[in-house]
Amino acid sequence: MLRALDAAQVRRWAVACVQSLDAHREAIDRINVYPVADGDTGTNLLHTMRAALDALLRAPARARSEAGAALAELARGALAGARGNSGVIASQLLRGFADALAGSTELGGAELRSALDAAAARAEAALSHPVPGTMISVVQGAAEAARSADSDELGDVAGAAATGAAAALERTPRQLAVLAEAGVVDAGGRGVAVLLDALVAVVAEQPAALVAAARARELPAPELSMYTAREAGSDQFAYEVMYLLSEVAGNGVDPVGRLRDALVGLGDCVSVVGDGAGLWTVHVHCNDVGAAIEAGIETGRPRNIRVARFADAPSAEASRFVRDRAVVVLVRGTELGDLLVGEGVTVVPVEGEEPAFRLLEAITATGASHVSVLPADAGLTETADEASIRAVAAGQDVVVVPCASPVQVLAAVAVHDPRRRAGDDVVAMAEAAAATRRGEVVVAAEDGITWIGACSAGDVLGFADGEVVLIEPGPAGVDALDRAACGVAERMLGVGGELVTVLLGASASDELADELTDYLRREHPETEVVVYHGGQPDAVVILGVE
């Protein structure tokens, strides 16, 4: 359990937010009925958080050295990339965090309380007429719960905030009639709960997916995309509605009997069965889904809501895949993985044993009928091939896009378009990867012979498209690394180029990044330069030229 979040952990929270919103996007979109039922709240929140993460990953090192500065970068990126009202409010949540943490190096429990208060104030001020039962109410619920936490420990405050957000989310149908009529909680509010659950996961050093899945089981959010076979009842009713009901209030009448009568008036196959300890299972076939769930809300606390449509039930084989397309990338280095998560792909880090098995699990878990797999360097191709062969044998369409460097993966992901036919998309990604020339600057670990002569341990080697093109005598100080990086870039741009992508390794200094950037802008002003912190453990610098 973390006692405080530093700048690196703030970045991890941003990554967890993107991953969790990606996993919940479709569910949030489906319950989007207020203020307009346009089904895009989850998509808007995901796009906004991706923009925030991208801004943080692009920021110079000095802007990523303190928690407050990192939050400011997230807020700036979120506002610039905000989509819809939900995206704007999310950007204000981050701005509230940044305001409260200005100049702070860490985010502890007390700071989190202040950040949530500031976020609630910012969110409410973002709208001219705040309405109860929306994501603002959920943020306020989180802030109130955080203030009431008995401890100043970060884990306790974060947990209280997430629990308070979930409780406030469950109240939204009672505050906003349109939600009760549709039988859903507020979509934006659910997005807030996802962000706070991701924070709890980071603080607890657990995968965000586990915390989000546990919380999702508690939220009264129906899944409307399910189909089922009709076992009984009249065919005039199109939906099966089921949920668990607790906290039933008597109010001097028989609440369960009243609920049963209300459901009988809506449809058939009604059952309301209790376990003797205060928990009831409710079932009905009906046409008015919202009314069936609203009856439960008036009686107690419904949860684990399931809505299935009787018509158009797909076959078991067809239901195996829930999406059309996915991209999975096998990477080395945490920061490179974070960068790719921001682009909306599934990232599998190479760590531990049996990487092929873990990659196969990730391919299967996408639920996509077609998966493109991108290995981030040539040494990972065999692992990608092995996992892909197994997935294809199990009936999934999987293609490995050849990439020999992380910069080629970035180029391929940049042109990925799920609206294209799968085959055309694979070709476009493969062409983009092949058109990206790659360079590296590494420090020789031992004496050796290269194509251009002998090198000694500690010498700096410059590679272009896999071949050694220069040797800078060691020791590998800043000057030697600068000369090597500029020399490799010069050789690669000798045959032209419009975009230079620079990935800084774990051992690269800020001075090296500045020197290389200044050189390229001075000597090749016609080229665009983009610098990322890739965090790769081997190469000091990786260059890509397109």
Coordinates of C-alpha atoms in Angstrom, one line a residue:
M1 CA 0.0 0.0 0.0
L2 CA 1.5 3.3 -1.0
R3 CA 1.6 6.1 1.6
A4 CA 1.8 8.9 -1.1
L5 CA 1.8 9.3 -4.9
D6 CA 4.8 10.9 -6.5
A7 CA 5.0 12.1 -10.1
A8 CA 5.6 8.6 -11.4
Q9 CA 2.6 7.2 -9.5
V10 CA 0.4 10.0 -10.8
R11 CA 1.4 8.9 -14.3
R12 CA 0.5 5.3 -13.3
W13 CA -2.9 6.6 -12.2
A14 CA -3.4 8.3 -15.6
V15 CA -2.6 5.1 -17.4
A16 CA -4.9 3.1 -15.1
C17 CA -7.7 5.6 -15.9
V18 CA -7.3 5.2 -19.6
Q19 CA -7.2 1.4 -19.3
S20 CA -10.3 1.3 -17.0
L21 CA -12.3 3.7 -19.2
D22 CA -11.4 1.7 -22.2
A23 CA -12.7 -1.4 -20.5
H24 CA -15.9 0.4 -19.4
R25 CA -16.5 2.6 -22.4
E26 CA -19.2 0.6 -24.1
A27 CA -21.1 0.0 -20.8
I28 CA -21.0 3.7 -20.0
D29 CA -22.1 4.7 -23.5
R30 CA -25.1 2.3 -23.2
I31 CA -26.4 4.0 -20.1
N32 CA -25.9 7.6 -21.4
V33 CA -29.5 9.0 -21.3
Y34 CA -28.9 12.5 -19.8
P35 CA -28.7 15.3 -20.8
V36 CA -29.0 13.7 -24.3
A37 CA -29.3 10.0 -25.1
D38 CA -26.5 10.1 -27.6
G39 CA -24.5 7.2 -26.2
D40 CA -21.1 8.8 -26.2
T41 CA -20.2 9.7 -22.6
G42 CA -17.8 6.7 -22.2
T43 CA -16.2 7.5 -25.5
N44 CA -15.8 11.2 -24.6
L45 CA -14.3 10.5 -21.2
L46 CA -11.8 8.0 -22.7
H47 CA -10.8 10.4 -25.4
T48 CA -10.3 13.2 -22.8
M49 CA -8.1 11.0 -20.5
R50 CA -6.1 9.8 -23.5
A51 CA -5.4 13.4 -24.4
A52 CA -4.4 14.1 -20.7
L53 CA -2.0 11.1 -20.7
D54 CA -0.5 12.1 -24.0
A55 CA 0.2 15.6 -22.7
L56 CA 1.9 14.2 -19.6
L57 CA 4.0 11.8 -21.6
R58 CA 5.1 14.5 -24.0
A59 CA 6.0 16.9 -21.2
P60 CA 9.7 17.7 -20.4
A61 CA 11.2 16.0 -17.4
R62 CA 11.0 19.1 -15.2
A63 CA 7.2 19.1 -15.7
R64 CA 7.0 15.4 -14.6
S65 CA 9.2 15.6 -11.5
E66 CA 6.6 16.6 -8.9
A67 CA 3.0 15.3 -8.4
G68 CA 1.6 18.8 -8.7
A69 CA 3.4 19.5 -11.9
A70 CA 2.3 16.1 -13.4
L71 CA -1.3 16.8 -12.4
A72 CA -1.1 20.2 -14.1
E73 CA 0.1 18.6 -17.3
L74 CA -2.8 16.1 -17.1
A75 CA -5.3 18.9 -16.6
R76 CA -3.9 20.9 -19.4
G77 CA -4.0 18.0 -21.9
A78 CA -7.6 17.1 -20.7
L79 CA -8.9 20.6 -21.3
A80 CA -7.3 20.8 -24.7
G81 CA -8.7 17.4 -25.8
A82 CA -12.0 17.5 -23.9
R83 CA -15.0 16.0 -25.7
G84 CA -18.6 16.8 -24.6
N85 CA -19.8 18.0 -21.3
S86 CA -18.4 15.0 -19.5
G87 CA -14.9 15.6 -20.9
V88 CA -15.0 19.2 -19.9
I89 CA -16.1 18.3 -16.3
A90 CA -13.4 15.6 -16.2
S91 CA -10.8 18.2 -17.2
Q92 CA -12.0 20.4 -14.3
L93 CA -11.6 17.5 -11.9
L94 CA -8.0 17.2 -12.9
R95 CA -7.6 21.0 -12.7
G96 CA -9.0 20.9 -9.1
F97 CA -6.4 18.3 -8.2
A98 CA -3.6 20.3 -9.9
D99 CA -4.7 23.5 -8.0
A100 CA -4.7 21.8 -4.7
L101 CA -1.3 20.1 -5.3
A102 CA 0.5 23.1 -6.9
G103 CA 4.1 23.0 -5.9
S104 CA 3.7 19.7 -4.0
T105 CA 6.0 16.8 -4.6
E106 CA 3.6 14.1 -3.4
L107 CA -0.1 13.4 -3.0
G108 CA -0.9 12.0 0.5
G109 CA -4.2 11.4 2.3
A110 CA -4.6 15.0 3.5
E111 CA -3.7 16.4 0.1
L112 CA -6.2 14.0 -1.5
R113 CA -9.0 15.5 0.7
S114 CA -8.1 19.0 -0.5
A115 CA -7.8 17.9 -4.1
L116 CA -11.3 16.3 -4.0
D117 CA -12.8 19.4 -2.5
A118 CA -11.2 21.6 -5.1
A119 CA -12.3 19.1 -7.8
A120 CA -15.9 19.3 -6.6
A121 CA -15.8 23.1 -6.6
R122 CA -14.3 23.2 -10.1
A123 CA -16.8 20.7 -11.5
E124 CA -19.8 22.6 -10.1
A125 CA -18.5 25.9 -11.4
A126 CA -18.1 24.4 -14.9
L127 CA -21.8 24.4 -15.4
S128 CA -24.2 27.4 -15.2
H129 CA -27.0 25.2 -13.8
P130 CA -25.7 22.1 -12.0
V131 CA -28.3 19.4 -11.8
P132 CA -28.4 16.8 -8.9
G133 CA -28.0 13.2 -10.0
T134 CA -25.1 13.9 -12.4
M135 CA -21.4 13.3 -12.3
I136 CA -21.1 16.5 -10.2
S137 CA -23.2 14.8 -7.5
V138 CA -20.8 11.8 -7.6
V139 CA -17.7 14.0 -7.2
Q140 CA -19.4 15.8 -4.3
G141 CA -20.2 12.4 -2.7
A142 CA -16.6 11.4 -3.1
A143 CA -15.3 14.6 -1.5
E144 CA -17.8 14.4 1.4
A145 CA -16.8 10.7 2.1
A146 CA -13.1 11.6 2.0
R147 CA -13.6 14.4 4.6
S148 CA -15.3 11.8 6.8
A149 CA -12.5 9.2 6.6
D150 CA -11.2 8.3 10.1
S151 CA -7.6 8.3 8.9
D152 CA -5.1 10.4 7.0
E153 CA -3.6 7.4 5.3
L154 CA -3.8 7.7 1.6
G155 CA -5.3 4.3 1.2
D156 CA -8.1 5.0 3.6
V157 CA -8.9 8.4 2.1
A158 CA -8.9 7.0 -1.4
G159 CA -11.0 4.1 -0.4
A160 CA -13.5 6.3 1.3
A161 CA -13.7 8.6 -1.7
A162 CA -14.3 5.7 -4.1
T163 CA -16.9 4.2 -1.8
G164 CA -18.6 7.6 -1.4
A165 CA -18.6 8.0 -5.2
A166 CA -20.3 4.6 -5.7
A167 CA -22.9 5.4 -3.1
A168 CA -23.6 8.8 -4.7
L169 CA -23.8 7.0 -8.1
E170 CA -26.4 4.6 -6.8
R171 CA -28.5 7.6 -5.6
T172 CA -28.6 9.3 -9.0
P173 CA -31.7 7.6 -10.3
R174 CA -33.6 8.9 -7.2
Q175 CA -32.4 12.4 -8.0
L176 CA -33.0 12.5 -11.8
A177 CA -36.3 11.2 -13.2
V178 CA -34.9 10.4 -16.6
L179 CA -32.4 8.0 -15.1
A180 CA -35.1 6.2 -13.1
E181 CA -37.3 5.9 -16.2
A182 CA -34.4 4.3 -18.1
G183 CA -33.4 2.2 -15.2
V184 CA -29.8 3.4 -15.2
V185 CA -27.3 5.4 -13.1
D186 CA -25.7 8.5 -14.5
A187 CA -23.2 7.7 -17.2
G188 CA -20.8 10.6 -16.3
G189 CA -21.1 9.7 -12.7
R190 CA -20.1 6.1 -13.5
G191 CA -17.1 7.5 -15.3
V192 CA -16.0 9.4 -12.1
A193 CA -16.4 6.2 -10.1
V194 CA -14.1 4.4 -12.6
L195 CA -11.4 7.1 -12.2
L196 CA -11.5 6.9 -8.4
D197 CA -11.4 3.1 -8.6
A198 CA -8.3 3.4 -10.7
L199 CA -6.8 5.6 -8.0
V200 CA -7.6 3.0 -5.4
A201 CA -5.9 0.3 -7.5
V202 CA -2.7 2.4 -7.9
V203 CA -2.6 3.2 -4.2
A204 CA -3.1 -0.5 -3.3
E205 CA -0.6 -1.5 -6.0
Q206 CA -3.2 -3.8 -7.6
P207 CA -4.3 -4.0 -11.3
A208 CA -6.9 -1.5 -12.0
A209 CA -9.1 -4.1 -13.8
L210 CA -9.5 -6.1 -10.6
V211 CA -10.8 -3.1 -8.5
A212 CA -13.0 -1.9 -11.4
A213 CA -14.5 -5.3 -11.9
A214 CA -15.3 -5.7 -8.2
R215 CA -16.9 -2.2 -8.1
A216 CA -18.9 -2.9 -11.3
R217 CA -20.6 -5.8 -9.6
E218 CA -22.0 -3.3 -7.1
L219 CA -23.3 -0.7 -9.5
P220 CA -26.9 -0.7 -10.7
A221 CA -26.1 -0.4 -14.4
P222 CA -27.9 -2.7 -16.8
E223 CA -26.3 -4.4 -19.7
L224 CA -28.6 -4.0 -22.7
S225 CA -26.6 -5.8 -25.3
M226 CA -27.4 -9.4 -24.0
Y227 CA -29.7 -11.8 -25.7
T228 CA -31.4 -14.9 -24.4
A229 CA -33.8 -17.7 -25.3
R230 CA -37.4 -17.5 -24.0
E231 CA -38.1 -20.3 -21.5
A232 CA -41.7 -19.4 -20.7
G233 CA -44.3 -16.6 -20.9
S234 CA -45.9 -14.7 -23.7
D235 CA -44.1 -13.7 -26.8
Q236 CA -45.6 -10.2 -26.6
F237 CA -42.9 -9.2 -24.0
A238 CA -39.5 -8.6 -25.5
Y239 CA -37.2 -8.3 -22.5
E240 CA -36.2 -10.3 -19.5
V241 CA -35.2 -8.1 -16.5
M242 CA -33.4 -9.5 -13.4
Y243 CA -31.8 -7.9 -10.4
L244 CA -30.9 -8.4 -6.8
L245 CA -32.7 -6.2 -4.3
S246 CA -31.6 -5.3 -0.8
E247 CA -32.3 -2.6 1.9
V248 CA -36.0 -3.1 1.4
A249 CA -38.0 -0.5 3.3
G250 CA -41.4 -1.4 4.8
N251 CA -43.1 1.9 5.5
G252 CA -46.1 0.2 7.0
V253 CA -47.0 -1.9 4.0
D254 CA -45.8 -5.1 2.4
P255 CA -43.0 -3.7 0.1
V256 CA -42.3 -7.0 -1.6
G257 CA -46.0 -7.6 -2.3
R258 CA -46.3 -4.1 -3.7
L259 CA -43.3 -4.7 -5.9
R260 CA -44.7 -8.0 -7.1
D261 CA -48.0 -6.3 -8.0
A262 CA -46.2 -3.6 -9.9
L263 CA -44.3 -6.1 -11.9
V264 CA -47.4 -8.2 -12.7
G265 CA -48.9 -5.0 -14.2
L266 CA -45.9 -4.7 -16.5
G267 CA -45.5 -8.2 -17.8
D268 CA -45.4 -11.9 -16.9
C269 CA -43.1 -14.6 -15.4
V270 CA -42.8 -12.5 -12.3
S271 CA -40.9 -13.8 -9.3
V272 CA -39.6 -12.0 -6.2
V273 CA -37.8 -14.5 -4.0
G274 CA -35.9 -13.8 -0.8
D275 CA -33.1 -15.6 1.0
G276 CA -34.4 -14.9 4.5
A277 CA -31.6 -12.5 5.2
G278 CA -32.8 -9.4 3.5
L279 CA -31.7 -10.1 -0.1
W280 CA -34.3 -10.7 -2.9
T281 CA -34.0 -11.9 -6.5
V282 CA -36.4 -10.2 -8.9
H283 CA -37.4 -11.5 -12.3
V284 CA -39.9 -10.3 -14.9
H285 CA -40.6 -10.5 -18.7
C286 CA -41.8 -7.1 -19.9
N287 CA -41.5 -4.3 -22.5
D288 CA -40.9 -1.3 -20.2
V289 CA -37.4 -2.1 -18.8
G290 CA -37.2 1.3 -17.1
A291 CA -40.4 0.8 -15.2
A292 CA -39.4 -2.6 -14.0
I293 CA -36.1 -1.2 -12.6
E294 CA -37.8 1.9 -11.2
A295 CA -40.2 -0.3 -9.2
G296 CA -37.1 -1.9 -7.6
I297 CA -35.6 1.5 -6.8
E298 CA -38.9 2.6 -5.1
T299 CA -38.7 -0.6 -3.0
G300 CA -35.1 -0.8 -2.1
R301 CA -31.6 -0.9 -3.5
P302 CA -31.4 -2.8 -6.9
R303 CA -28.0 -4.1 -8.1
N304 CA -26.5 -6.7 -10.5
I305 CA -29.2 -5.6 -13.0
R306 CA -29.3 -7.7 -16.1
V307 CA -31.5 -7.0 -19.1
A308 CA -31.7 -9.5 -21.9
R309 CA -33.5 -9.3 -25.2
F310 CA -35.4 -12.4 -26.4
A311 CA -35.2 -11.7 -30.1
D312 CA -32.2 -12.1 -32.4
A313 CA -30.3 -14.4 -30.1
P314 CA -26.9 -15.1 -31.7
S315 CA -25.2 -18.5 -31.9
A316 CA -22.7 -19.6 -29.2
E317 CA -19.9 -19.2 -31.8
A318 CA -20.9 -15.7 -32.8
S319 CA -21.2 -14.5 -29.2
R320 CA -17.6 -15.4 -28.5
F321 CA -16.4 -12.2 -30.1
V322 CA -17.8 -8.9 -28.7
R323 CA -15.8 -6.5 -30.9
D324 CA -14.5 -6.5 -34.5
R325 CA -10.9 -5.3 -34.2
A326 CA -8.1 -5.0 -31.7
V327 CA -4.4 -4.2 -31.7
V328 CA -2.0 -5.8 -29.2
V329 CA 1.6 -4.7 -28.7
L330 CA 4.3 -6.7 -26.9
V331 CA 6.8 -4.2 -25.4
R332 CA 9.9 -3.8 -23.2
G333 CA 9.8 -0.8 -20.9
T334 CA 7.0 0.6 -18.7
E335 CA 7.1 4.1 -20.2
L336 CA 6.8 2.9 -23.7
G337 CA 3.8 0.8 -22.7
D338 CA 2.2 3.8 -21.1
L339 CA 2.7 5.8 -24.3
L340 CA 0.9 3.1 -26.3
V341 CA -1.9 2.7 -23.9
G342 CA -2.6 6.4 -24.6
E343 CA -3.1 5.4 -28.2
G344 CA -5.8 2.9 -27.3
V345 CA -4.1 -0.4 -27.9
T346 CA -3.7 -3.4 -25.5
V347 CA -0.1 -3.5 -24.2
V348 CA 1.6 -6.7 -22.9
P349 CA 4.9 -6.0 -21.1
V350 CA 7.7 -8.6 -21.4
E351 CA 8.3 -9.5 -17.8
G352 CA 8.3 -12.8 -15.8
E353 CA 8.1 -16.2 -17.3
E354 CA 6.1 -17.5 -20.3
P355 CA 5.6 -14.3 -22.2
A356 CA 4.0 -16.2 -25.1
F357 CA 1.3 -17.5 -22.8
R358 CA 0.6 -14.1 -21.4
L359 CA 0.4 -12.6 -24.9
L360 CA -2.0 -15.4 -25.9
E361 CA -4.2 -14.5 -22.8
A362 CA -4.2 -10.8 -23.9
I363 CA -5.2 -11.7 -27.5
T364 CA -8.0 -13.9 -26.3
A365 CA -9.1 -11.3 -23.7
T366 CA -9.7 -8.6 -26.3
G367 CA -12.8 -10.5 -27.4
A368 CA -12.0 -9.3 -31.0
S369 CA -12.6 -11.4 -34.1
H370 CA -9.5 -9.9 -35.7
V371 CA -6.3 -9.0 -33.8
S372 CA -3.1 -7.4 -35.1
V373 CA -0.1 -8.1 -33.0
L374 CA 2.9 -5.8 -33.0
P375 CA 6.2 -6.9 -31.5
A376 CA 8.2 -3.8 -30.3
D377 CA 11.5 -5.2 -31.4
A378 CA 12.9 -8.0 -33.6
G379 CA 13.7 -10.1 -30.5
L380 CA 10.0 -10.3 -29.7
T381 CA 8.9 -11.6 -33.1
E382 CA 9.2 -15.3 -32.2
T383 CA 7.1 -14.8 -29.0
A384 CA 4.4 -13.0 -31.1
D385 CA 4.4 -15.7 -33.7
E386 CA 4.1 -18.5 -31.1
A387 CA 1.1 -16.8 -29.3
S388 CA -0.6 -15.9 -32.6
I389 CA -0.3 -19.5 -33.9
R390 CA -2.1 -20.8 -30.8
A391 CA -4.8 -18.1 -31.1
V392 CA -5.4 -18.9 -34.8
A393 CA -5.7 -22.6 -33.9
A394 CA -8.4 -21.7 -31.4
G395 CA -10.4 -19.9 -34.1
Q396 CA -9.3 -16.2 -33.8
D397 CA -8.0 -14.3 -36.8
V398 CA -4.6 -13.0 -35.8
V399 CA -1.8 -11.4 -37.9
V400 CA 1.7 -10.4 -36.7
V401 CA 2.7 -7.0 -38.2
P402 CA 6.5 -7.1 -38.6
C403 CA 8.2 -4.4 -36.5
A404 CA 11.9 -4.3 -35.6
S405 CA 11.8 -1.2 -33.3
P406 CA 9.4 0.7 -31.0
V407 CA 9.4 3.6 -33.4
Q408 CA 8.1 1.3 -36.1
V409 CA 5.3 0.3 -33.7
L410 CA 4.4 3.9 -33.0
A411 CA 4.3 4.6 -36.8
A412 CA 2.0 1.5 -37.3
V413 CA -0.3 2.4 -34.5
A414 CA -0.6 6.0 -35.8
V415 CA -2.2 4.8 -39.1
H416 CA -4.4 2.1 -37.5
D417 CA -8.0 2.7 -38.5
P418 CA -10.7 0.2 -37.4
R419 CA -13.1 1.5 -40.0
R420 CA -11.0 -0.1 -42.7
R421 CA -11.3 -3.7 -43.7
A422 CA -9.0 -5.8 -41.5
G423 CA -6.7 -6.8 -44.4
D424 CA -6.3 -3.2 -45.6
D425 CA -5.6 -2.0 -42.1
V426 CA -2.9 -4.7 -41.6
V427 CA -1.3 -3.6 -44.9
A428 CA -1.4 0.1 -43.9
M429 CA 0.3 -0.7 -40.6
A430 CA 2.9 -2.9 -42.2
E431 CA 3.7 -0.2 -44.8
A432 CA 4.0 2.5 -42.1
A433 CA 6.4 0.3 -40.1
A434 CA 8.5 -0.5 -43.1
A435 CA 8.7 3.1 -44.2
T436 CA 10.1 4.2 -40.8
R437 CA 13.9 4.1 -40.7
R438 CA 15.3 3.2 -37.3
G439 CA 18.4 4.2 -35.4
E440 CA 19.9 3.5 -32.0
V441 CA 22.6 4.7 -29.7
V442 CA 23.9 2.1 -27.3
V443 CA 26.9 1.7 -25.0
A444 CA 29.1 -1.4 -25.8
A445 CA 29.0 -3.9 -22.9
E446 CA 32.2 -5.6 -24.1
D447 CA 35.0 -5.5 -26.6
G448 CA 34.0 -6.6 -30.1
I449 CA 34.4 -6.3 -33.9
T450 CA 31.8 -4.4 -36.0
W451 CA 31.5 -3.8 -39.8
I452 CA 33.3 -0.4 -39.4
G453 CA 36.1 -1.6 -37.0
A454 CA 36.8 -2.7 -33.5
C455 CA 35.1 -1.3 -30.4
S456 CA 35.9 -1.5 -26.7
A457 CA 33.6 -1.9 -23.7
G458 CA 32.3 1.6 -22.8
D459 CA 32.4 2.9 -26.4
V460 CA 29.2 4.5 -27.8
L461 CA 27.9 2.7 -30.9
G462 CA 25.5 4.3 -33.4
F463 CA 23.2 2.0 -35.4
A464 CA 21.1 2.8 -38.5
D465 CA 18.6 0.1 -39.6
G466 CA 20.5 -2.5 -37.6
E467 CA 24.0 -1.7 -38.8
V468 CA 26.8 0.0 -36.9
V469 CA 27.5 3.3 -38.6
L470 CA 29.7 5.1 -36.1
I471 CA 31.8 4.5 -33.0
E472 CA 32.5 7.2 -30.4
P473 CA 35.4 6.2 -28.0
G474 CA 34.4 5.8 -24.4
P475 CA 33.9 6.6 -21.7
A476 CA 30.2 7.1 -22.5
G477 CA 29.8 10.6 -21.1
V478 CA 27.3 13.2 -22.2
D479 CA 29.5 14.6 -25.0
A480 CA 30.1 11.1 -26.5
L481 CA 26.4 10.3 -26.4
D482 CA 25.5 13.7 -27.9
R483 CA 27.9 13.2 -30.8
A484 CA 26.6 9.7 -31.5
A485 CA 23.0 10.7 -31.4
C486 CA 23.5 13.7 -33.7
G487 CA 25.7 11.6 -36.0
V488 CA 23.1 8.8 -36.3
A489 CA 20.3 11.3 -37.0
E490 CA 22.4 13.1 -39.6
R491 CA 23.1 9.8 -41.5
M492 CA 19.4 8.8 -41.4
L493 CA 18.3 12.2 -42.6
G494 CA 20.8 12.1 -45.5
V495 CA 18.2 10.5 -47.7
G496 CA 15.3 12.7 -46.5
G497 CA 12.7 12.7 -43.8
E498 CA 9.8 14.8 -42.5
L499 CA 9.3 13.5 -38.9
V500 CA 11.9 12.4 -36.4
T501 CA 10.7 10.5 -33.4
V502 CA 13.1 10.3 -30.4
L503 CA 12.6 7.7 -27.6
L504 CA 14.8 8.4 -24.6
G505 CA 16.0 5.4 -22.7
A506 CA 16.1 4.9 -19.0
S507 CA 19.7 6.2 -18.8
A508 CA 19.2 9.2 -21.1
S509 CA 19.7 12.6 -19.6
D510 CA 17.6 15.7 -20.2
E511 CA 20.8 17.4 -21.5
L512 CA 21.0 14.7 -24.2
A513 CA 17.4 15.3 -25.3
D514 CA 17.9 19.1 -25.4
E515 CA 21.2 18.8 -27.4
L516 CA 19.7 16.4 -30.0
T517 CA 16.5 18.5 -30.4
D518 CA 18.5 21.7 -30.8
Y519 CA 20.8 20.1 -33.4
L520 CA 17.9 18.8 -35.5
R521 CA 16.0 22.1 -35.4
R522 CA 19.2 24.0 -36.3
E523 CA 20.5 21.7 -39.0
H524 CA 17.2 20.3 -40.4
P525 CA 14.5 22.9 -39.7
E526 CA 12.3 21.3 -42.3
T527 CA 11.7 18.3 -40.1
E528 CA 9.3 17.9 -37.1
V529 CA 10.8 16.5 -33.9
V530 CA 8.8 14.6 -31.3
V531 CA 10.5 13.4 -28.1
Y532 CA 9.1 10.8 -25.8
H533 CA 10.4 9.0 -22.7
G534 CA 10.5 5.4 -23.8
G535 CA 12.2 4.1 -20.7
Q536 CA 13.9 1.2 -22.6
P537 CA 16.7 -0.4 -20.5
D538 CA 19.2 -1.1 -23.3
A539 CA 19.3 1.7 -26.0
V540 CA 20.2 5.2 -24.6
V541 CA 18.3 6.7 -27.6
I542 CA 16.1 5.2 -30.3
L543 CA 15.4 7.3 -33.4
G544 CA 12.7 6.9 -36.0
V545 CA 12.6 8.8 -39.3
E546 CA 9.5 9.0 -41.5

